[in-house]
Coordinates of C-alpha atoms in Angstrom, one line a residue:
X23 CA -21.6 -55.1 -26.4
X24 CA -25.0 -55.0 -25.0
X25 CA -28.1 -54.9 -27.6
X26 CA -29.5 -51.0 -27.4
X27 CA -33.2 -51.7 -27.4
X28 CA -33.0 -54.5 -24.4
X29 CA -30.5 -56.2 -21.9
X30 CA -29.5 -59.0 -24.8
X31 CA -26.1 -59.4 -26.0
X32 CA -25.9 -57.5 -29.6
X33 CA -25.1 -59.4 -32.5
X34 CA -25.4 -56.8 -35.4
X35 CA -24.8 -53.6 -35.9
X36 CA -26.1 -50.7 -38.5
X37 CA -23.2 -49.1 -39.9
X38 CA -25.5 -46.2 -41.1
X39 CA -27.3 -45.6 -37.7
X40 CA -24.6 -47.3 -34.9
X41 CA -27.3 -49.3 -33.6
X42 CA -26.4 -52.4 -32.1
X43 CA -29.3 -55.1 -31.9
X44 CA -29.8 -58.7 -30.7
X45 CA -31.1 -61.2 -32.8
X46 CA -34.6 -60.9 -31.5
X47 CA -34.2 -57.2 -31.3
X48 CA -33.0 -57.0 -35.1
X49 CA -35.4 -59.5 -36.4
X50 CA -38.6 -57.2 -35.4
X51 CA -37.1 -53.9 -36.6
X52 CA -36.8 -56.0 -40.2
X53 CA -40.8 -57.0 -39.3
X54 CA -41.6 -53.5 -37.9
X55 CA -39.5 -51.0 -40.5
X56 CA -41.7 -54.0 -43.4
X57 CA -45.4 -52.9 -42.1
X58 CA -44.7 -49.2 -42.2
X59 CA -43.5 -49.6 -45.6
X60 CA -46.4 -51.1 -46.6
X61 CA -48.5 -48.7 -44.4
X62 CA -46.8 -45.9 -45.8
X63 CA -47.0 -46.9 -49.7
X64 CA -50.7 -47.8 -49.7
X65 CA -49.4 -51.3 -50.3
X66 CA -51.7 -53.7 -48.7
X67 CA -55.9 -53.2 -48.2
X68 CA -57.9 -54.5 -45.9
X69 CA -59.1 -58.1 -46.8
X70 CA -56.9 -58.5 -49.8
X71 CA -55.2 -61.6 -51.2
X72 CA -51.7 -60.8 -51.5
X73 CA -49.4 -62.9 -54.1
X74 CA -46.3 -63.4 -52.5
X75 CA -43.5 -64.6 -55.0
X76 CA -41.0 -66.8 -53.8
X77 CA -38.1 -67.7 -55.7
X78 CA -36.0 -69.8 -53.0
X79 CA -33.4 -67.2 -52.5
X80 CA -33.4 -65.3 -49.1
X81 CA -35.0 -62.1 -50.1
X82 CA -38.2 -64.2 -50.9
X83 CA -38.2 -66.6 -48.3
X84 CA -37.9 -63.8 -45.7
X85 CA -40.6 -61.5 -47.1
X86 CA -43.0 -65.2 -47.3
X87 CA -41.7 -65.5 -43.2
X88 CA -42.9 -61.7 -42.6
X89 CA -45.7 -61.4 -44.5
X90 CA -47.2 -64.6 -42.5
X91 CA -46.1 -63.5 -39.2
X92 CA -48.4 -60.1 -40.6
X93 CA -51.1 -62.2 -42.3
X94 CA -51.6 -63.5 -38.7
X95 CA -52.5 -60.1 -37.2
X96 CA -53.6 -58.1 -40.2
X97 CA -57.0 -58.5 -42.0
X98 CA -55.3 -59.8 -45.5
X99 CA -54.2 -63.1 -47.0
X100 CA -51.6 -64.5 -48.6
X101 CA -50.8 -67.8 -51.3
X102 CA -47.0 -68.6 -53.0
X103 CA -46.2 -68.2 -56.0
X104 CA -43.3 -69.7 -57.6
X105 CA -42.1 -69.2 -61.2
X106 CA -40.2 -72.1 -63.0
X107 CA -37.7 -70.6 -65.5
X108 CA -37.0 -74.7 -66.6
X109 CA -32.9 -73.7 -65.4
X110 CA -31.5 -77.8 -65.0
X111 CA -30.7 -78.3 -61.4
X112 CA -30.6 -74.8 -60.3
X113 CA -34.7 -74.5 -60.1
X114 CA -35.3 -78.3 -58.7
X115 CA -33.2 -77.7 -55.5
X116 CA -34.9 -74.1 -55.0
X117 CA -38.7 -75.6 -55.4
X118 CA -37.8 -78.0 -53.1
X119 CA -36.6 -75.2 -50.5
X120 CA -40.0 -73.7 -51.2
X121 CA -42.0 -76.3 -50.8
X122 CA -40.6 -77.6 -47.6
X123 CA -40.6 -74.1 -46.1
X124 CA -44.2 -73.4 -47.5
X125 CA -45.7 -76.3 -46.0
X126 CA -43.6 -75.6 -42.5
X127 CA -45.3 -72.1 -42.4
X128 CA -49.1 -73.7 -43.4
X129 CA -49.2 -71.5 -46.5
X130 CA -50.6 -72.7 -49.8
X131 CA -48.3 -72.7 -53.2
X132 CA -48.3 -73.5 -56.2
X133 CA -45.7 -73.4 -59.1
X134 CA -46.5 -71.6 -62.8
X135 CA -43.4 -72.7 -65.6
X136 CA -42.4 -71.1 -68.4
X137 CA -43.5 -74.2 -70.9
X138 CA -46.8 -74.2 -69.5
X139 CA -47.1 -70.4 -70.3
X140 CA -45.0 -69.4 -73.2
X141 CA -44.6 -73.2 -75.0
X142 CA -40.7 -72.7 -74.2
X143 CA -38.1 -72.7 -71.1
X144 CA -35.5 -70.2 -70.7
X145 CA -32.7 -72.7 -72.1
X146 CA -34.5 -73.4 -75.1
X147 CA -35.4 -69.8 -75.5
X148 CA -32.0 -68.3 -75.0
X149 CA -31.2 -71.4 -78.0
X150 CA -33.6 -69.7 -79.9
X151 CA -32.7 -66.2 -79.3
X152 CA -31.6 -64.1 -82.8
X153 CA -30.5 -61.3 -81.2
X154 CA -28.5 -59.8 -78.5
X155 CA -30.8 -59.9 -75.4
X156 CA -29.5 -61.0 -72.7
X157 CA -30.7 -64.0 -70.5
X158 CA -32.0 -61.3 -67.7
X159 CA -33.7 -59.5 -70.4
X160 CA -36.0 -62.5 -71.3
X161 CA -35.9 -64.4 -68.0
X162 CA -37.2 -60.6 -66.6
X163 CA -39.8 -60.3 -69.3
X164 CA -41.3 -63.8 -69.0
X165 CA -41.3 -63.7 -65.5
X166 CA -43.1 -60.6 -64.8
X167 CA -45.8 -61.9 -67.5
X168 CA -45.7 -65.3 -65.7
X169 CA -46.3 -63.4 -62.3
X170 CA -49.2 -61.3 -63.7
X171 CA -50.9 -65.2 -64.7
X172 CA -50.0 -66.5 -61.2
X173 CA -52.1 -64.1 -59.6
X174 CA -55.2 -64.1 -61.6
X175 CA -55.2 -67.1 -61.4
X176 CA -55.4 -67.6 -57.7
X177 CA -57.3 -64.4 -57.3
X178 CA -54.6 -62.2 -56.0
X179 CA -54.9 -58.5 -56.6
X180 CA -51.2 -58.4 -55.0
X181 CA -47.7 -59.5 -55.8
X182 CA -45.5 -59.2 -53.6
X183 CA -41.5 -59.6 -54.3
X184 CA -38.5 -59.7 -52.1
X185 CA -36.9 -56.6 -54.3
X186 CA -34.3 -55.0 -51.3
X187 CA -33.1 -51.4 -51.5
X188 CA -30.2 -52.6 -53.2
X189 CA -32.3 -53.9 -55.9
X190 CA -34.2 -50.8 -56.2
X191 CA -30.8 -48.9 -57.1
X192 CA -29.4 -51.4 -59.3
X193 CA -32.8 -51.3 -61.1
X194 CA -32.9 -46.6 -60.8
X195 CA -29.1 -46.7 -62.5
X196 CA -29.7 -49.6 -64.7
X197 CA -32.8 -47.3 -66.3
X198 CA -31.0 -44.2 -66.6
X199 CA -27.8 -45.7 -68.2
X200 CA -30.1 -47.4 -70.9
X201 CA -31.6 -44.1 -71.6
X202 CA -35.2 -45.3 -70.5
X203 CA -36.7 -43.0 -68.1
X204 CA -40.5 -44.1 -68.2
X205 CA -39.6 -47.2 -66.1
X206 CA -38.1 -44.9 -63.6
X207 CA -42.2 -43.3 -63.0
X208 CA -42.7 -47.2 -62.5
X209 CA -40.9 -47.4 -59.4
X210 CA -42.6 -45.4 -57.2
X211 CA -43.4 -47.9 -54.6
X212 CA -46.9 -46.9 -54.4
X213 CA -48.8 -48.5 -57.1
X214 CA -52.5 -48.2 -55.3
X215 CA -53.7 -46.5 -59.2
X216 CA -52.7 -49.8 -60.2
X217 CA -55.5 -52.7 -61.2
X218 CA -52.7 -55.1 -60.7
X219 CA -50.6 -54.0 -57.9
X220 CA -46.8 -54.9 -57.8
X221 CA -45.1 -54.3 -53.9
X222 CA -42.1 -54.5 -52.9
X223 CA -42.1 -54.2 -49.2
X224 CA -38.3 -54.6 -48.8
X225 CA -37.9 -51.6 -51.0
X226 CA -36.2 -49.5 -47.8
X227 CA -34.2 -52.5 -46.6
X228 CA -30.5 -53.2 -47.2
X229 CA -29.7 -56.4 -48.7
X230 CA -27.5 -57.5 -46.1
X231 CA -29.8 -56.9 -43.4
X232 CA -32.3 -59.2 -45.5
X233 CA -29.5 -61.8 -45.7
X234 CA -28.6 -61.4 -41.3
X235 CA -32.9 -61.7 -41.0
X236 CA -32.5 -65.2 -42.9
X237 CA -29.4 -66.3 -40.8
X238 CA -30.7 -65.2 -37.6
X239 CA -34.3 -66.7 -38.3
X240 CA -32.8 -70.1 -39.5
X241 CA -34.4 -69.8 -42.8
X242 CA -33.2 -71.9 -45.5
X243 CA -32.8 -70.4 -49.2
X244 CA -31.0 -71.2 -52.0
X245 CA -27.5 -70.0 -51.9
X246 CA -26.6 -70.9 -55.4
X247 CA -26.6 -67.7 -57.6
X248 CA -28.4 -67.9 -61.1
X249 CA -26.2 -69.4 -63.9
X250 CA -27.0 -66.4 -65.9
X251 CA -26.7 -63.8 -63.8
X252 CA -22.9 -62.2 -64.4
X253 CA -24.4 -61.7 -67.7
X254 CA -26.2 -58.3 -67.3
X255 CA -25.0 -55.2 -66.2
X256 CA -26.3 -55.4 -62.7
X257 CA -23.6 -57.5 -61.0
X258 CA -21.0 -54.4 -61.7
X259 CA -23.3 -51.7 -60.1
X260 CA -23.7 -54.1 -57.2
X261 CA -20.2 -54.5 -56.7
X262 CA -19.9 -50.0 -57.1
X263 CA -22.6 -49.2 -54.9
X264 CA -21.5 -51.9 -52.5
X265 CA -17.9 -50.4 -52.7
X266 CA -19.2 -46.5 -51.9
X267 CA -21.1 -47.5 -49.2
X268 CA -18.2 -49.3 -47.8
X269 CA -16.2 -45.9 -48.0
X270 CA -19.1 -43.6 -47.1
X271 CA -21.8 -45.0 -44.9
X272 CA -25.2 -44.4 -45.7
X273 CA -25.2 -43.3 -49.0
X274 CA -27.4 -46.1 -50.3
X275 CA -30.3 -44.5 -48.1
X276 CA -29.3 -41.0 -49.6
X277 CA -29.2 -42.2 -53.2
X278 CA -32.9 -44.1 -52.4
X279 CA -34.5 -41.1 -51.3
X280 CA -33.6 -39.6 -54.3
X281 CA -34.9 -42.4 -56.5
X282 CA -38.4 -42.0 -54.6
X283 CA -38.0 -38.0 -55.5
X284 CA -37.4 -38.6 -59.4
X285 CA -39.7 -41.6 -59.5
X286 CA -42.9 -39.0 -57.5
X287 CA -41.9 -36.5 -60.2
X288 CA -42.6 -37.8 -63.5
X289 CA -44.5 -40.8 -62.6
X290 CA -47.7 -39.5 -63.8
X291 CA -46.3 -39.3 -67.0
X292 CA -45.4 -42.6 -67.2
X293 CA -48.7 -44.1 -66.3
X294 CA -50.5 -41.4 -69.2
X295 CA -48.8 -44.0 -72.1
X296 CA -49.7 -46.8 -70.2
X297 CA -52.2 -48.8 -73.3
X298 CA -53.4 -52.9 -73.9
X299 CA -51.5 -54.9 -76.3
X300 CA -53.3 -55.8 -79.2
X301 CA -52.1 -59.7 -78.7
X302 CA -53.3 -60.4 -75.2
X303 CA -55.0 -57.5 -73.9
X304 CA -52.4 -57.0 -71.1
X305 CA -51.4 -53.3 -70.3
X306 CA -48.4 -51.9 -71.9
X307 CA -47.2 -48.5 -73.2
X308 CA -47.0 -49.4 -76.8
X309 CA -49.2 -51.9 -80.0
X310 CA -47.5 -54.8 -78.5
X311 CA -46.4 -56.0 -74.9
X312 CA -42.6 -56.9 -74.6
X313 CA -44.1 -60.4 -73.8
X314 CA -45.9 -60.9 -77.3
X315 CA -42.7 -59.2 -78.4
X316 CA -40.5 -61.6 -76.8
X317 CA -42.9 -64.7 -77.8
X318 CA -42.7 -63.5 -81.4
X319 CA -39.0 -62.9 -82.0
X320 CA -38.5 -66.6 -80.5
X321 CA -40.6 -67.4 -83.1
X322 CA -43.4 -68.8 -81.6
X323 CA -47.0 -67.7 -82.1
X324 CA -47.9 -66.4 -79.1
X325 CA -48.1 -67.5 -75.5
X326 CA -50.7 -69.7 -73.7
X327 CA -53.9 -68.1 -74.5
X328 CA -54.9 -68.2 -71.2
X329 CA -52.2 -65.6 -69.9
X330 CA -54.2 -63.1 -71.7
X331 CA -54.8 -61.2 -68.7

């Protein structure tokens, strides 16, 4: 089985399209199909610092690997950012992957925790937690407001995260099962209106091409899952979309293109009740941020003053 775009002997092949790719050959569609994303979405300016988040998994790892190889011949920058929930064992082997494979690619990182920002770690807050809210729900929360810090604070106007297509249509059903249709306008992946932009440049990628890029590439990542994660919601409509496309090939792509219809048509709606929190300052759509929020109901005063904006 002979790779379509050269002589090479193909190793992987699209289900959705029937191509059949080397390793090299699939490993710069993934680079290729990632800058006219970005292109396309207004993502990245020219001489921008773009925060690239990197958890340790593969999504991150391989967006860090392609946005370098871009960085190289593209007029923006980039610095890691890694966000330490203060999950035993689980986070220490990923920010050592990190690290390693920062330093192996020459690119500067640094690491933001959740104790240094919010006075807590996601153990001790789920402890404290009075509710129902689920450890995604906080962890999510936190993070995001983490993020926002990580990238003032280097003097990023940019975050970038390794969010697949996959995640994009967990995240689309996941807001319309809980009713909340604002955060659906939020997922247009063009977010140049934004003064904080959030990317996602993998937004039109399937996950298990991102995982093949990783393999092929030799890129190391974390292949432990999240303790937490079969708590939510999301690992079920993984496993059903997972299960359609199986039966019906290509019907993640259909589904996304609708996403990007819906999200176009009432996303200027969403952004009119966009408002600051009257805690920190940081943009919301109601008195208080779900950060404050989430700080409060732990029952902690607020977070580190400095993650104001």
């Amino acid at each position: 089985m002979k790779c379509n775009r050269c002589t090479e002997q193909a190793v992987y092949v699209r289900k959705y399209s029937g191509e059949k790719l080397c390793s090299g050959c699939f490993s710069t569609s993934i680079i290729r199909k990632t800058a006219k994303t970005i292109s396309k979405h207004n993502m990245i300016g020219n001489d921008e610092l773009v925060a690239v988040a990197v958890s340790g998994g593969k999504d991150s790892l391989a967006l860090l690997d392609i946005m370098k190889q871009m960085s190289n011949t593209h007029n923006f920058g980039i610095k890691a950012i890694t966000i330490d929930e203060g999950i035993p064992g689980y986070r220490d082997e990923a920010l050592g992957l990190v690290r390693d494979f920062c330093k192996k690619l020459g690119v500067e990182h640094e690491v933001f925790s959740y104790r240094e920002l919010f006075k807590v770690t996601l153990d001790e807050a789920l402890e404290m937690r009075n509710d129902k809210t689920s450890s995604c729900s906080i962890c999510g929360t936190l993070r995001r407001r983490a993020m926002d810090y990580a990238a003032s604070k280097i003097g990023a106007s940019i975050i970038a995260t390794g969010h697949n297509l996959d995640d994009m249509l967990q995240t689309f059903i996941i807001n319309m099962l809980s009713g909340d249709t604002t955060k659906i306008g939020w997922m247009n992946p063009d977010t140049s209106l934004n003064s904080l932009r959030k990317i996602k440049p993998f937004c039109e990628i399937y996950e298990a091409e991102i995982v093949f890029y990783a393999f092929t590439n030799d890129i190391p990542f974390q292949a432990e899952p999240c303790p937490h994660m079969g708590e939510g919601v999301r690992t079920e409509i993984r496993e059903f979309l997972n299960s359609l496309e199986g039966h019906h090939t290509g019907v993640k792509n259909n589904l996304y293109q609708s996403v990007l219809k819906i999200s176009q048509a009432v996303k200027k709606d969403s952004y009119k009740k966009k408002t600051r929190c009257s805690r920190c300052g940081s943009e919301c759509t109601g008195n208080v941020c779900s950060a404050c929020s989430m700080v409060l109901n732990l029952g902690k005063e607020k977070p580190n003053a400095n993650i104001a904006r």
